[in-house]
Amino acid sequence: SYLDALVNQGGIPSLDSWVDESNDMVENNTHWTFENSTSLAVSTASLAAKSDTSTLDGHLLPMALSLRAHSPHCEMHRSLARETAIAFGIYNSAAVGTSTPTPAAFSVVSRVGKNDDGNEKNAVLATQVILDASLLPAALNALQTQEDSEVKNMGVSSSLLMPLKDEIFWPRAQADDEDSIIAILYGQFGTTSFASFYQSLKDSQIKFVVRHMGRIQYEEEANAGKGVSSRATPTLLQGYGVRLDIRNVEYKAFDDGPDETKEDGDAEPDWNEAGHDPGHPARNDYLAGVNLQTLLGRLEDADTPLSSDLLSLQTALIQSHPTQLRSESILPPAWQRRPLSLQAATVITTSPDPLETLKAVSQNLPSVAHSLSNVQVPDSFEDLAEEASNLATEVGAVSPGWGDAAFGLFVNSRLVDVERPSFNVFHLLDILRGEDKKLRELERKVRPMLKTAVSMLGRKEEGEISPEWAALQAVRKIMDMGTKKLVHMGKKSEFENKKSMEGLTDEEEKADDDDEGISSSEKYRIDVGRGGKSAVLYLNDIEKDPEYQSWPTSLQDMLYRSQFGGAPTVRRNLFTLLVVIDPTSGTANTAPSVLDIVGQLLNSNFPLRLGVLIVNEHDVSDGAASPIAPWEAGHRSIHARDSLLLLNHISKEYGGMAAISCLIHVLQDVAESGEMSAKEYIEKHLSLLMQMGVLRSGQKDNVQNEMEALLELGASTSPNAVTYESSVQFAVNKLIRPGMSFLNGLPMPDASDASFNAGVNEILGYEQRNIMELAANREITDTAPKSIYAKVLSGNKLFKQFHPLLKEAQGEYTFISPNSDSRSLIFPTNGSQSANNSNVDAIFLIEGVFELDEPDGIESAISFLDLMSSTPDTWHDSKAVSIAFRLLSGPPTLPRSIVLSKIFCVASQFDVDILKSVVKTLQGSSHESVAEAIISIEKNGDIAGSVLQKIVEAAKSETSCNAENYITPEKKTFYIANGRVYAPINESSISISDLTMIVNVELDRTHATTKLILPHLFSASREMSGTTNEHGSHVIHHVIGSSAAILNEIMSTSSSSTTQDIATTFDTLQSDNENPLYFSWNDESSSIGHLQVKVSVILDPLTEPTQRVAPLLLAIRDFLKLPLRLIIAPRTIVSNDAPLSSYYRFVADPISFPDSNPPKAVFQNLPTNHVLTLRMDVPELWDVQQAHAIQDADNLRC
C-alpha cells in the first residue's frame, strides 16, 4: 500500500534530476537530503494508511528513519542490485568515471518451473532484463519462446533471479502454476522510471517483488580515492552505546586531601591564567559545575565585555574549578555509598524534569557520586523504596547482574529485555509497532460493538468518561493482563465465592492463592483411577513388590536428594502411568514409544507404577466386548483379550518386572510383523521368559499348555482377576481409546506427534514439581495418604471422562462472526440462562458453524437446535453460567443454505421449534432458486401466519452474517465457545457432555472476562423487564461473547510469551498521588480517541540497564508521545554493584539527520585527573572495528 501511494503521486522530477548526476541542474534547486526524504516518506505513509492509522504512526516512522532502522535490509538490496547489474552488463565496474549512466530502475523477469529432470520445482528456465517499462510486453512474449537452456549459459546465479524467502509478492495471492512468470524490480524509489516500471508490472498481473537499488557504484567510487558522490553517503548508524571507563578501576577515596599533581607527573593547568576575553574557550565550558555559556547567553549581548560583578563571578568560578574537578572525581568511601541509590532518587524526584536528571545522573555517575553522597534523603523514602522494590520483584523486573536491583521495561504487558547483550533499539521499535497493530485490531473489532451496546442499553455517562470508552478500557485491560493472569483471576473469584459460602479465613485464602499459583499452562486430569479395580492391570507396586525392598522410605530424604539433581527414589507410588493398548491394531506402533520411557524411568529408580488397560479398538467403538473367538488350535489371530490374560498370568506367576519386559518386547514384535497367531503370541512370551531366566527349559511345555488353555477358555479362573469385559466398559465410560496414556491422570502426548519427547518431559517435570510441593507441604508423608494416586486425582481440574479438548496444549481460538449481531442469538428453551444478569458469573456465546449445502451439515444444525431444548439447569457447581447460542452458515451457494443463513441472522425472533421446522422443511427438498425455497417455507402449515410472515421477510432480506472463514478447509462443521474451537471427530454433532466440557475448560478466563466487562454494560439494563430485559440480555451476551472471542484470538496468536500484568502493579502506586517515586506523562484519555501503546518502566537509577534506557525514555515521551509511566525503585543499600567507574552515552536521537545534525556520542565536563578507555556497547551481531582515531582510544585524557 505504501508503494501504491508513492507511485500514484507519479514520478518526482526533482528527484529524477538529482539522481541523474549527468544533469547538473537540479529542478527547482531541490537537493534531496535525509530531512526532505523523511518528510516525503512520512506523507506517503499517511496516504497509504488512510483511516487505518494511530497516533503512533506519525512519530514512529520518522524515528525509525532517523535511526536508519532498515539500513541492513536496504544494503542487502543494494548488493543484490549491484551483482545483478554487473552480471547482465547493466553496470561495468571497471569503467568508473565514464559518461555511461546507470538506470534509475530496471527489472529482471524470469520464467520458472520444473527443470529438465523434474526434481527442482522453482528452477529458472528463461530470463529477460528490461531497462525500459515500455519493453515489458515484448519481454513477456519472448519468455514464452526462449529456450530453457539460454539462462544456464549466462552464468548468472539463480539466487539473483528468484525472490528471497521472506519477500512479499505483488499480487499477494501466489499462483500455483508449475510454469509461471516472476519479476524482480530494482529502482530508486520515487523516480519517474521506478513509477513507470511498478505500474507496468501491476498492470501485467504477474508476480513481482520490489528491491531498493541504492548507489551500486559506491565501492568503485570509494576505492578510486576521488571521493564518493554526494548521492551515496555512508550510513551513520544509531542504536549503540559508548562507554568511557576510568582505566584504574580500583581508584579509591582520598580522605587525606587531593593530590595537586597527576599520576604521570604533569602539572594541572592553571585555570587562573584563563583570560576573560569573550572568545576564550573557558567561556564555552563548565566551570565549577556551572555552564558559563548558558549563563551568559541570557544577556542581551553575550559578546560584550563582562560587567564587574559578572567578571568577579567568572574569576571565582575559574579559581574554584580545579577543586570542583578533584571533588567530582573522588569516589565516596564504601560506608558513604550505601544510600547512594536513595540519594540519586531524591535528586531525580525533586528535579523539574526527572527523565533528564535520570539520564544525567545514571550516565555520569563517577562525576556526581561525590555530590550525591551529601544529599539528605527524606525519612519516607526508605519505606517507599522498599515498597517499589517489592512491586518490581512481583513482576520479575529485576536485574540479576546488579545485585537484583529493580529494572523492567514493559510495552503494554510485554517485558522487553534491555539488559541482554543482543538488545537493540530496532527490536524495541518492532515491539512498539507490533503492540500498536494489536491494539488497532482490538479497537477496530470491539469498539463498534461496545458503542452499539451502550446506545441500545441506554447507559448514561458518568463524569467525564463515556461508557463506551470505559468499556473499551476494560477490554484493553483484559488483553494487558494476559492469559495466565486472566485464568488466575477467574480461579481467585471462584475461591472468593467459596470463602463467602464456607467462611474461610484470610490466612486460608492466602494459602489457597499461593498453592494455586499461575501455571505456565493449564493442566487437566482425567479420573482414570476410580472404577478401574477390575479393569486396569497394574504390573508393579513400588510399596509392596519385593524388587523395591531396598529403596529408601523417607520422603524428606528424597526431597533433599532431589535438590541436588538426584532421582526421586522412594518406596511410595508417587507416579502412576496408565497406558491404553490394543496389540492388534495400529496403536501398537505408538505403545512402544511410551513403554520405552517406562523402561528408562524404572531403570533410573523412578518410583513409577505401571497400569495397562488392554482393549480392542473396535470393541471400544462398539461399546461392548466381542465374544470369545473359537480357539482353532491356536491358529486364529490374536485378540486384545489374549494379551490381557497372558500379562495377568505372567505378573502373578513371575512378577511384575517380567510382565513389563514381555509387554515392551512382544508389542514391538507385533508392530513389526503386523499380524500374529495366538500360538505364535504365546511362543514369543515363552521365549522372553526363558531369556530372562525366570522359566527353565524343562518347564516350557507345561507352561505353554497352561497358557493355551487360558486363551482357549477366554477368561481367568483367579478370583478378583481383571476381566476383559470390565476393561472395555471402563474405556467406554471414560471415553478413552487405545494409544492414550495418562501420568497421574494427566493426558500424555501422542507418540505420533513430532514434539512427543518434549511433551513427555514437560509433563514429567510438571508432575514431579507438583509431587515435591505436596511432599514439602507434608500433604503426602511416608505413610499417608494411603493412596497418593487418589490424592492427586482430585481438585477442580479433574474430569470424570476424557475429552479431546483436554489434550490441546493451548487451544485454538478464532472470531468467526464479525457480521453477526445480537439479533441472531437464541437462548435455551428451558430458561436455564439467568434472567438477572447481575447474578451471572460467566457468560458464554456458543456458535455452531455448518455446511448447509451438505445433508450432514443440515443434520448437525438440527441436532444443535435439539441441544438447546435439553440443556442442564446448571453448568457448574459454584458458578452461575449463562449461555446463548448462534447458528452460522459456511459460504452458502445453494438456495436452501442462502435462505437459512438469512433466517439465522435474526433467529432471536423465533422459537427453537419454529427454526427447527423451517430447517426440516428445506432439508430434503431441491430448489432451483431462492424464490422456490421461500415458497416451500410459505407452505409450512405448522407455523402461525404472523410468525411465518416474519420468516419470509427475513429470507427475502439482504442480511448476511455467515461465518467469515473456516478453521481449515477440512473442518466444515465445528463449534466455538467464546472463540474456543471444538471440531468433533468425523464432524459429528455436539453433545451436552461436549458442551459441558467446553464450558469447564474456558470457565476461569470467561469468569474473569465477564466480571471485568459486565459492570460497564449492566447498570443500564438493570431496571429492564419483560421483552426489553430479554433484548438487553441478547445484547450483553453478544458483546461479552464476541469480545471474549476477539481477545482470546489475539492473545493466542501473540508472539510474546513474556507478559506481566504490569498495569495493576502501576495502578497500585498511581492511586496514591502523593508518592514521589511515581511519574506519568502523556496519560491516555478518551480525548485522544484511540487506544495507545503504554510504556511502563520500573528501575533503580544506578544500574547499567538504566544508563542504556534513559535516553530512550526521553524519545518515547517527547518524540513518540506515548503514555509513559515510571517508578523509581532505589535500593536501600548499595554495595559495589553500581557503575561507579564508567561514563555512558546511548546514541538514539530521533531528530538527528546525517547531513545536518549527525548522530554522535558527546561527553562533556570529564575529569582531568583520570585516564579513560573507550568501549563500545553494541548488539552482539554487530561487527564493530576502529577505523580512524586522532587519539588512542585506550588512553584518553582530558
Short mmCIF file of N, CA and C in Angstrom, two decimals, residues 889-934:
data_model
loop_
_atom_site.label_atom_id
_atom_site.label_comp_id
_atom_site.label_asym_id
_atom_site.label_seq_id
_atom_site.Cartn_x
_atom_site.Cartn_y
_atom_site.Cartn_z
N SER A 889 -23.78 -20.18 8.99
CA SER A 889 -23.60 -20.97 7.78
C SER A 889 -22.22 -20.70 7.20
N GLY A 890 -21.65 -21.74 6.62
CA GLY A 890 -20.47 -21.51 5.82
C GLY A 890 -20.87 -20.73 4.58
N PRO A 891 -19.93 -20.39 3.71
CA PRO A 891 -20.29 -19.64 2.50
C PRO A 891 -21.39 -20.36 1.72
N PRO A 892 -22.63 -19.81 1.68
CA PRO A 892 -23.75 -20.53 1.05
C PRO A 892 -23.72 -20.41 -0.47
N THR A 893 -24.08 -21.49 -1.13
CA THR A 893 -24.17 -21.48 -2.60
C THR A 893 -25.54 -21.96 -3.09
N LEU A 894 -26.14 -22.92 -2.40
CA LEU A 894 -27.45 -23.43 -2.79
C LEU A 894 -28.56 -22.53 -2.27
N PRO A 895 -29.70 -22.47 -2.94
CA PRO A 895 -30.83 -21.66 -2.45
C PRO A 895 -31.22 -21.99 -1.01
N ARG A 896 -31.17 -23.27 -0.66
CA ARG A 896 -31.54 -23.69 0.70
C ARG A 896 -30.63 -23.03 1.75
N SER A 897 -29.32 -23.10 1.51
CA SER A 897 -28.39 -22.56 2.50
C SER A 897 -28.43 -21.04 2.52
N ILE A 898 -28.70 -20.42 1.38
CA ILE A 898 -28.80 -18.95 1.35
C ILE A 898 -29.98 -18.48 2.19
N VAL A 899 -31.12 -19.15 2.04
CA VAL A 899 -32.32 -18.77 2.79
C VAL A 899 -32.11 -19.01 4.29
N LEU A 900 -31.57 -20.16 4.65
CA LEU A 900 -31.38 -20.47 6.07
C LEU A 900 -30.39 -19.50 6.72
N SER A 901 -29.33 -19.14 6.02
CA SER A 901 -28.34 -18.23 6.60
C SER A 901 -28.96 -16.86 6.89
N LYS A 902 -29.89 -16.42 6.04
CA LYS A 902 -30.56 -15.14 6.29
C LYS A 902 -31.50 -15.23 7.50
N ILE A 903 -32.20 -16.34 7.62
CA ILE A 903 -33.11 -16.52 8.75
C ILE A 903 -32.32 -16.60 10.06
N PHE A 904 -31.18 -17.29 10.04
CA PHE A 904 -30.36 -17.42 11.25
C PHE A 904 -29.85 -16.05 11.72
N CYS A 905 -29.73 -15.08 10.81
CA CYS A 905 -29.25 -13.75 11.20
C CYS A 905 -30.20 -13.06 12.17
N VAL A 906 -31.49 -13.42 12.13
CA VAL A 906 -32.48 -12.79 13.01
C VAL A 906 -33.19 -13.86 13.83
N ALA A 907 -32.45 -14.90 14.22
CA ALA A 907 -33.06 -16.06 14.88
C ALA A 907 -33.68 -15.73 16.22
N SER A 908 -33.29 -14.62 16.85
CA SER A 908 -33.83 -14.29 18.18
C SER A 908 -35.34 -14.04 18.14
N GLN A 909 -35.91 -13.78 16.96
CA GLN A 909 -37.35 -13.51 16.85
C GLN A 909 -38.19 -14.78 16.95
N PHE A 910 -37.54 -15.95 16.82
CA PHE A 910 -38.31 -17.18 16.67
C PHE A 910 -37.93 -18.20 17.76
N ASP A 911 -38.92 -19.04 18.07
CA ASP A 911 -38.67 -20.14 19.00
C ASP A 911 -37.80 -21.19 18.33
N VAL A 912 -37.16 -22.00 19.16
CA VAL A 912 -36.30 -23.07 18.64
C VAL A 912 -37.10 -24.04 17.79
N ASP A 913 -38.30 -24.39 18.22
CA ASP A 913 -39.12 -25.34 17.45
C ASP A 913 -39.48 -24.76 16.08
N ILE A 914 -39.72 -23.46 16.01
CA ILE A 914 -40.04 -22.83 14.73
C ILE A 914 -38.83 -22.94 13.79
N LEU A 915 -37.65 -22.64 14.29
CA LEU A 915 -36.44 -22.71 13.48
C LEU A 915 -36.20 -24.14 13.00
N LYS A 916 -36.45 -25.09 13.91
CA LYS A 916 -36.25 -26.49 13.54
C LYS A 916 -37.23 -26.90 12.44
N SER A 917 -38.43 -26.40 12.51
CA SER A 917 -39.44 -26.73 11.50
C SER A 917 -39.03 -26.15 10.14
N VAL A 918 -38.47 -24.95 10.13
CA VAL A 918 -38.03 -24.34 8.88
C VAL A 918 -36.89 -25.14 8.27
N VAL A 919 -35.93 -25.55 9.10
CA VAL A 919 -34.79 -26.31 8.59
C VAL A 919 -35.27 -27.64 8.00
N LYS A 920 -36.17 -28.31 8.70
CA LYS A 920 -36.65 -29.60 8.21
C LYS A 920 -37.47 -29.44 6.93
N THR A 921 -38.14 -28.30 6.79
CA THR A 921 -38.91 -28.06 5.57
C THR A 921 -37.99 -28.03 4.35
N LEU A 922 -36.81 -27.44 4.52
CA LEU A 922 -35.87 -27.32 3.40
C LEU A 922 -34.89 -28.48 3.32
N GLN A 923 -34.94 -29.40 4.30
CA GLN A 923 -33.91 -30.42 4.41
C GLN A 923 -33.85 -31.34 3.20
N GLY A 924 -34.95 -31.92 2.84
CA GLY A 924 -34.92 -32.93 1.80
C GLY A 924 -35.29 -32.44 0.42
N SER A 925 -35.57 -31.14 0.30
CA SER A 925 -36.06 -30.63 -0.99
C SER A 925 -34.92 -30.03 -1.79
N SER A 926 -35.14 -29.95 -3.09
CA SER A 926 -34.17 -29.36 -4.01
C SER A 926 -34.84 -28.18 -4.71
N HIS A 927 -34.17 -27.04 -4.70
CA HIS A 927 -34.76 -25.83 -5.27
C HIS A 927 -33.82 -25.24 -6.29
N GLU A 928 -34.42 -24.71 -7.31
CA GLU A 928 -33.64 -24.09 -8.38
C GLU A 928 -33.27 -22.65 -8.06
N SER A 929 -34.04 -22.03 -7.17
CA SER A 929 -33.80 -20.63 -6.87
C SER A 929 -34.19 -20.34 -5.43
N VAL A 930 -33.78 -19.16 -4.95
CA VAL A 930 -34.15 -18.73 -3.60
C VAL A 930 -35.66 -18.56 -3.51
N ALA A 931 -36.28 -18.07 -4.58
CA ALA A 931 -37.73 -17.87 -4.57
C ALA A 931 -38.47 -19.18 -4.34
N GLU A 932 -37.98 -20.28 -4.96
CA GLU A 932 -38.62 -21.58 -4.76
C GLU A 932 -38.47 -22.05 -3.31
N ALA A 933 -37.29 -21.80 -2.73
CA ALA A 933 -37.08 -22.20 -1.33
C ALA A 933 -38.02 -21.43 -0.41
N ILE A 934 -38.26 -20.15 -0.70
CA ILE A 934 -39.15 -19.34 0.13
C ILE A 934 -40.59 -19.84 -0.01
#
